[in-house]
Coordinates of C-alpha atoms in Angstrom, one line a residue:
Chain L
M1 CA 73.5 14.6 28.8
E2 CA 72.9 18.1 27.5
F3 CA 71.1 17.7 24.0
D4 CA 73.4 17.3 21.0
L5 CA 71.8 16.9 17.7
D6 CA 74.2 14.1 16.7
E7 CA 73.6 12.2 19.7
A8 CA 69.9 12.4 19.4
M9 CA 69.8 11.6 15.9
A10 CA 72.4 8.8 16.4
A11 CA 69.4 7.3 19.0
L12 CA 66.7 8.1 16.4
S13 CA 68.2 6.5 13.2
R14 CA 68.6 3.4 15.3
T15 CA 64.7 2.8 16.4
P16 CA 63.9 1.1 13.2
A17 CA 66.4 -1.3 13.2
A18 CA 65.9 -2.0 16.7
L19 CA 61.8 -2.6 15.9
K20 CA 62.4 -4.7 13.2
A21 CA 64.8 -7.1 14.9
M22 CA 62.6 -7.3 17.8
L23 CA 59.6 -8.1 16.0
N24 CA 59.9 -9.0 12.4
G25 CA 58.7 -12.5 11.7
L26 CA 58.1 -13.0 15.5
P27 CA 55.1 -15.3 16.1
R28 CA 51.5 -13.6 16.0
N29 CA 51.0 -14.3 19.7
W30 CA 54.0 -12.1 20.7
V31 CA 53.0 -9.0 18.5
E32 CA 49.2 -9.2 18.9
N33 CA 48.9 -9.5 22.5
N34 CA 48.7 -6.4 24.9
E35 CA 48.8 -6.0 28.6
G36 CA 45.0 -6.1 29.2
P37 CA 42.0 -3.6 28.6
E38 CA 43.0 -0.2 27.0
T39 CA 46.6 -1.2 26.4
W40 CA 48.4 -1.7 23.3
S41 CA 50.0 -4.4 21.6
P42 CA 53.4 -4.2 20.0
Y43 CA 51.5 -4.0 16.6
D44 CA 49.6 -0.9 18.0
V45 CA 53.2 0.9 19.4
V46 CA 54.5 0.7 16.1
G47 CA 51.3 2.1 14.3
H48 CA 51.6 4.8 17.1
L49 CA 55.1 5.6 16.1
I50 CA 54.1 5.6 12.4
H51 CA 51.4 8.4 12.9
G52 CA 53.7 10.7 15.1
E53 CA 56.6 10.1 12.0
R54 CA 53.6 11.6 9.9
V55 CA 52.1 14.4 11.8
D56 CA 53.8 15.1 15.0
W57 CA 57.9 15.5 15.7
I58 CA 59.1 17.2 12.2
T59 CA 55.8 19.0 11.9
R60 CA 56.0 20.8 15.3
A61 CA 59.4 21.6 14.6
K62 CA 58.8 23.2 11.2
I63 CA 56.1 25.1 13.2
I64 CA 58.5 26.4 15.9
L65 CA 60.9 27.4 13.3
D66 CA 58.3 29.0 11.0
H67 CA 55.7 30.7 13.2
G68 CA 57.1 30.4 16.7
A69 CA 54.4 30.3 19.6
A70 CA 52.3 32.6 17.6
R71 CA 51.1 28.9 15.9
P72 CA 50.1 26.3 18.6
F73 CA 50.6 22.7 17.5
D74 CA 48.0 21.0 16.7
P75 CA 47.0 18.2 19.1
F76 CA 48.3 14.7 18.6
D77 CA 45.9 11.8 18.0
R78 CA 47.1 9.1 20.4
F79 CA 44.6 6.4 19.0
A80 CA 44.9 7.2 15.0
Q81 CA 46.9 4.0 14.6
F82 CA 43.9 1.7 15.1
E83 CA 42.2 3.3 11.8
E84 CA 45.5 4.0 9.7
S85 CA 47.1 0.2 10.6
K86 CA 43.8 -1.2 9.5
G87 CA 44.8 -3.9 6.9
K88 CA 48.2 -3.7 7.1
T89 CA 50.6 -6.6 8.6
L90 CA 53.3 -6.3 11.5
G91 CA 55.5 -7.3 8.4
E92 CA 54.7 -4.1 6.5
L93 CA 54.6 -1.6 9.6
P94 CA 58.3 -1.6 10.6
D95 CA 59.1 -0.9 7.0
E96 CA 56.6 1.9 6.7
F97 CA 58.1 3.4 9.9
A98 CA 61.8 3.3 8.7
A99 CA 61.1 4.9 5.5
L100 CA 59.3 7.8 7.4
R101 CA 62.1 8.0 9.9
E102 CA 64.8 8.0 7.2
R103 CA 62.9 10.9 5.6
N104 CA 62.4 12.9 8.9
L105 CA 66.3 12.7 9.8
I106 CA 66.8 14.3 6.3
I107 CA 64.9 16.7 6.9
L108 CA 65.7 17.6 10.2
R109 CA 69.3 17.5 9.2
E110 CA 68.3 20.2 6.6
M111 CA 66.9 22.4 8.7
N112 CA 70.7 23.2 9.8
S113 CA 69.2 24.6 13.3
S114 CA 71.7 26.7 15.1
A115 CA 72.2 27.0 19.1
D116 CA 69.7 30.0 18.7
D117 CA 67.2 27.8 16.9
F118 CA 67.0 25.3 19.4
M119 CA 65.9 27.9 22.1
K120 CA 62.7 28.8 19.8
T121 CA 59.6 28.3 21.5
G122 CA 56.2 26.6 20.2
Q123 CA 53.0 26.5 22.1
H124 CA 52.0 22.9 23.2
P125 CA 48.1 22.7 23.4
A126 CA 48.3 21.3 27.1
L127 CA 51.9 22.0 28.1
G128 CA 52.3 25.4 27.1
R129 CA 55.7 26.9 25.6
V130 CA 58.2 24.5 24.7
T131 CA 61.4 25.0 23.1
L132 CA 63.0 23.0 19.7
K133 CA 65.3 21.4 21.7
E134 CA 62.8 19.8 24.2
L135 CA 60.6 18.8 21.2
L136 CA 63.7 16.7 19.6
A137 CA 64.8 15.2 23.5
T138 CA 61.2 14.3 23.8
W139 CA 61.5 12.6 20.5
V140 CA 64.3 10.4 21.4
T141 CA 62.8 9.8 25.2
H142 CA 59.3 8.7 23.1
D143 CA 61.2 5.9 21.1
L144 CA 63.0 4.4 24.2
D145 CA 59.7 4.7 26.1
H146 CA 57.9 2.6 23.4
I147 CA 60.7 0.1 22.8
A148 CA 60.5 -0.3 26.7
Q149 CA 56.9 -1.2 26.2
I150 CA 57.0 -3.4 23.6
A151 CA 59.7 -5.4 25.9
R152 CA 57.5 -5.3 28.7
T153 CA 54.3 -5.9 26.8
M154 CA 56.1 -9.2 25.5
A155 CA 57.4 -10.1 28.9
K156 CA 53.9 -9.8 30.8
Q157 CA 52.6 -12.6 28.4
Y158 CA 54.8 -15.3 30.5
A159 CA 53.9 -13.1 33.7
A160 CA 52.2 -16.8 34.7
E161 CA 54.9 -19.1 33.1
V162 CA 57.7 -17.8 34.8
G163 CA 56.3 -19.5 38.3
P164 CA 58.5 -18.2 41.6
W165 CA 60.9 -15.9 39.4
Q166 CA 58.2 -13.5 38.9
A167 CA 59.7 -12.0 42.3
Y168 CA 62.8 -11.3 40.3
I169 CA 61.9 -10.1 37.1
S170 CA 60.8 -6.2 37.8
I171 CA 59.4 -5.7 34.2
L172 CA 56.3 -7.8 35.2
H173 CA 55.3 -5.7 37.8
D174 CA 55.4 -2.3 36.0
R175 CA 52.3 -1.1 35.1
K176 CA 51.3 0.3 31.7
S177 CA 50.7 4.2 31.9
Q178 CA 48.4 6.5 30.0
S179 CA 51.4 8.9 29.1
E180 CA 52.9 5.6 27.0
Q181 CA 49.9 5.5 24.8
Chain K
M1 CA 50.2 -17.0 26.7
E2 CA 51.4 -20.5 27.5
F3 CA 54.7 -21.7 27.3
D4 CA 56.0 -22.8 23.7
L5 CA 59.2 -23.8 22.8
D6 CA 59.3 -22.7 19.1
E7 CA 57.8 -18.8 20.3
A8 CA 60.3 -18.6 23.3
M9 CA 63.2 -19.5 21.1
A10 CA 61.7 -16.9 18.5
A11 CA 62.1 -14.3 21.0
L12 CA 65.2 -15.5 22.4
S13 CA 66.6 -15.8 18.9
R14 CA 66.1 -11.8 18.5
T15 CA 67.8 -10.6 21.3
P16 CA 71.2 -10.0 20.0
A17 CA 70.3 -8.4 16.7
A18 CA 68.0 -6.1 19.0
L19 CA 70.8 -5.1 21.2
K20 CA 73.3 -4.5 18.1
A21 CA 70.5 -2.3 16.5
M22 CA 70.0 -0.4 19.7
L23 CA 73.7 0.0 20.6
N24 CA 76.3 -0.9 17.9
G25 CA 78.2 2.4 17.0
L26 CA 76.1 4.4 19.4
P27 CA 77.9 7.7 21.0
R28 CA 79.8 6.7 24.3
N29 CA 77.5 9.0 26.4
W30 CA 74.6 6.8 25.4
V31 CA 76.1 3.8 26.4
E32 CA 78.4 4.3 29.3
N33 CA 76.1 6.3 31.6
N34 CA 73.7 4.9 34.0
E35 CA 70.8 5.5 36.1
G36 CA 72.6 7.0 39.1
P37 CA 74.6 5.3 41.9
E38 CA 74.8 1.5 41.9
T39 CA 72.8 1.2 38.4
W40 CA 74.0 -0.4 35.3
S41 CA 75.1 1.4 32.1
P42 CA 73.8 -0.3 28.7
Y43 CA 77.3 -1.7 28.4
D44 CA 77.3 -3.3 32.2
V45 CA 73.6 -4.7 30.9
V46 CA 75.1 -6.4 27.9
G47 CA 78.1 -7.7 29.9
H48 CA 75.6 -9.4 32.4
L49 CA 73.8 -10.8 29.6
I50 CA 77.0 -12.6 28.1
H51 CA 77.6 -13.9 31.6
G52 CA 74.1 -15.2 31.8
E53 CA 74.8 -17.3 28.6
R54 CA 77.8 -18.7 30.1
V55 CA 77.0 -19.8 33.2
D56 CA 73.2 -19.4 34.1
W57 CA 70.4 -20.5 31.5
I58 CA 71.6 -23.5 29.9
T59 CA 73.8 -24.8 32.7
R60 CA 70.7 -24.8 34.7
A61 CA 68.7 -26.4 32.2
K62 CA 71.2 -29.1 32.0
I63 CA 71.3 -29.7 35.8
I64 CA 67.3 -30.1 36.1
L65 CA 67.7 -33.0 33.1
D66 CA 70.6 -34.6 34.3
H67 CA 70.4 -34.4 38.3
G68 CA 66.5 -32.9 38.9
A69 CA 66.4 -31.0 42.4
A70 CA 69.3 -33.3 44.1
R71 CA 71.8 -31.0 42.7
P72 CA 71.1 -27.2 43.5
F73 CA 71.7 -24.4 41.0
D74 CA 74.7 -22.3 41.8
P75 CA 74.1 -19.1 42.7
F76 CA 74.2 -16.4 39.7
D77 CA 76.7 -13.7 40.2
R78 CA 75.1 -10.7 39.2
F79 CA 78.3 -8.4 39.3
A80 CA 80.5 -10.9 37.3
Q81 CA 80.5 -8.3 34.2
F82 CA 82.6 -5.7 36.0
E83 CA 85.5 -8.1 35.7
E84 CA 84.5 -9.9 32.7
S85 CA 84.1 -6.8 30.4
K86 CA 86.9 -5.5 31.4
G87 CA 89.3 -4.1 28.6
K88 CA 86.5 -4.9 26.1
T89 CA 85.0 -2.1 24.0
L90 CA 81.0 -2.0 23.5
G91 CA 81.5 -3.0 19.6
E92 CA 82.8 -6.2 21.0
L93 CA 80.4 -7.2 23.8
P94 CA 77.2 -7.6 21.4
D95 CA 78.8 -10.0 19.1
E96 CA 80.3 -11.8 21.8
F97 CA 76.6 -12.1 23.3
A98 CA 75.3 -13.1 19.6
A99 CA 77.9 -15.9 19.4
L100 CA 76.8 -17.6 23.0
R101 CA 73.4 -17.1 22.5
E102 CA 73.3 -18.7 18.9
R103 CA 75.3 -21.7 20.5
N104 CA 72.8 -22.1 23.4
L105 CA 69.8 -22.1 21.3
I106 CA 71.3 -24.8 19.3
I107 CA 71.9 -26.8 22.7
L108 CA 68.6 -26.1 23.8
R109 CA 67.1 -27.5 20.4
E110 CA 69.2 -30.4 20.7
M111 CA 67.8 -31.1 24.3
N112 CA 64.6 -32.0 22.4
S113 CA 62.6 -31.8 25.4
S114 CA 59.2 -33.2 25.8
A115 CA 56.5 -31.9 27.9
D116 CA 57.1 -34.2 30.4
D117 CA 60.8 -32.7 30.5
F118 CA 59.4 -29.3 30.9
M119 CA 57.8 -30.3 34.2
K120 CA 61.0 -31.5 35.8
T121 CA 62.0 -29.7 38.7
G122 CA 65.2 -27.9 39.9
Q123 CA 66.2 -26.3 43.2
H124 CA 66.9 -22.4 43.1
P125 CA 69.2 -21.5 45.9
A126 CA 66.6 -18.7 46.9
L127 CA 63.6 -19.6 45.3
G128 CA 63.2 -23.5 45.9
R129 CA 61.7 -25.9 43.5
V130 CA 61.4 -24.3 39.8
T131 CA 60.3 -26.5 36.8
L132 CA 62.3 -26.4 33.2
K133 CA 59.5 -24.8 31.8
E134 CA 59.7 -21.9 34.3
L135 CA 63.5 -21.6 33.8
L136 CA 63.1 -21.0 30.1
A137 CA 60.2 -18.6 30.2
T138 CA 62.1 -16.6 33.0
W139 CA 65.0 -16.6 30.2
V140 CA 63.0 -14.8 27.9
T141 CA 61.4 -12.3 30.2
H142 CA 65.1 -11.8 31.5
D143 CA 66.2 -10.7 27.7
L144 CA 63.1 -8.3 27.9
D145 CA 63.4 -6.7 31.0
H146 CA 67.0 -6.0 30.0
I147 CA 66.0 -4.4 26.9
A148 CA 63.6 -2.3 28.7
Q149 CA 66.4 -1.4 30.8
I150 CA 68.7 -0.3 28.4
A151 CA 65.8 2.1 26.9
R152 CA 65.0 3.4 30.3
T153 CA 68.8 4.2 31.1
M154 CA 69.4 5.7 27.5
A155 CA 65.8 7.7 28.2
K156 CA 66.9 9.2 31.3
Q157 CA 70.0 10.7 30.1
Y158 CA 67.3 13.2 28.4
A159 CA 65.3 13.5 31.6
A160 CA 66.2 17.5 32.0
E161 CA 66.5 17.9 28.3
V162 CA 62.7 17.0 27.4
G163 CA 61.6 20.0 29.8
P164 CA 57.5 20.1 30.4
W165 CA 57.4 17.0 28.3
Q166 CA 58.8 15.0 31.5
A167 CA 55.1 14.8 32.7
Y168 CA 54.0 12.4 29.3
I169 CA 57.2 10.2 29.2
S170 CA 56.5 7.6 31.7
I171 CA 59.7 5.8 31.5
L172 CA 61.5 8.8 32.9
H173 CA 59.7 8.1 36.2
D174 CA 60.4 4.5 36.5
R175 CA 63.0 3.5 39.2
K176 CA 65.7 1.0 38.9
S177 CA 64.9 -2.2 40.6
Q178 CA 67.6 -4.6 42.3
S179 CA 66.1 -7.4 40.5
E180 CA 67.3 -6.1 37.0
Q181 CA 70.9 -6.0 38.2

């Protein structure tokens, strides 16, 4: 698929409800367990998504449109949620994420970006030149990556309990990867 | 985590709403594209989950409780959805899945299985002896595997559009695997 703003927004707008459906009211074992040392629980993942809504995606889109590559993006803190989520319950986080996402999609729509705007570039601190279109497409895939991560992290809690079926459930063999954090 | 019926049912009961949140009303490109030859679209995956509700999980649980390993499970047709879903829209499939899942969770609850029941065995056509507990734990992980598959299949539609970010979004590099089909 080629990037299309309406299609991208259709995906981005569904993530909050998907997370709520998967996680709200779920027993703590499911939401607080992770995949092992230095991996994240579903609770941590939602905190990470919230931090992205606060400081990453829309902020970077604005930098591209306002300054282009002359003003490099700030590095993104992939561990900010461990401070930010402190004292918050999982019941609160998906709602917080939903409100931020809704606000950011309104901002994105109001940017009213043209085909030329989508090709404007910014300077990523590690990746170099990137376009607005690439940033927005990445926002979509980043959501989906973390939805899959939550599903995988939950599935792995039953890795031993499935017995011989372990051979058939491929997600139990997928590794966590640094890029998802 | 050790298998616990209430925790397992908490996860199983959330899958229909998660699928609806992710897929209902989504543009066709997202739901009808797959990962390449002999892979499934999100539409195909929901059809597969429907077929599992009809003939697999609860049916096998009943066989274990009624006959034990004396009556082997029927093999599961992993391609049945290509016939069964014909003529149905994606708008219909998640609702159909939700109704079947709700019915099956009622049946599961009414089985009122004891700790001894969970250790009863059945005969899987390929895997050999499996317990009721393993069957039910697998049902949970199978849901999560397919939620992750849908997220991955969608993400891959933008594999080229994310540009240099491809290095950071690990889900774009995950392969489809036969066991997910």
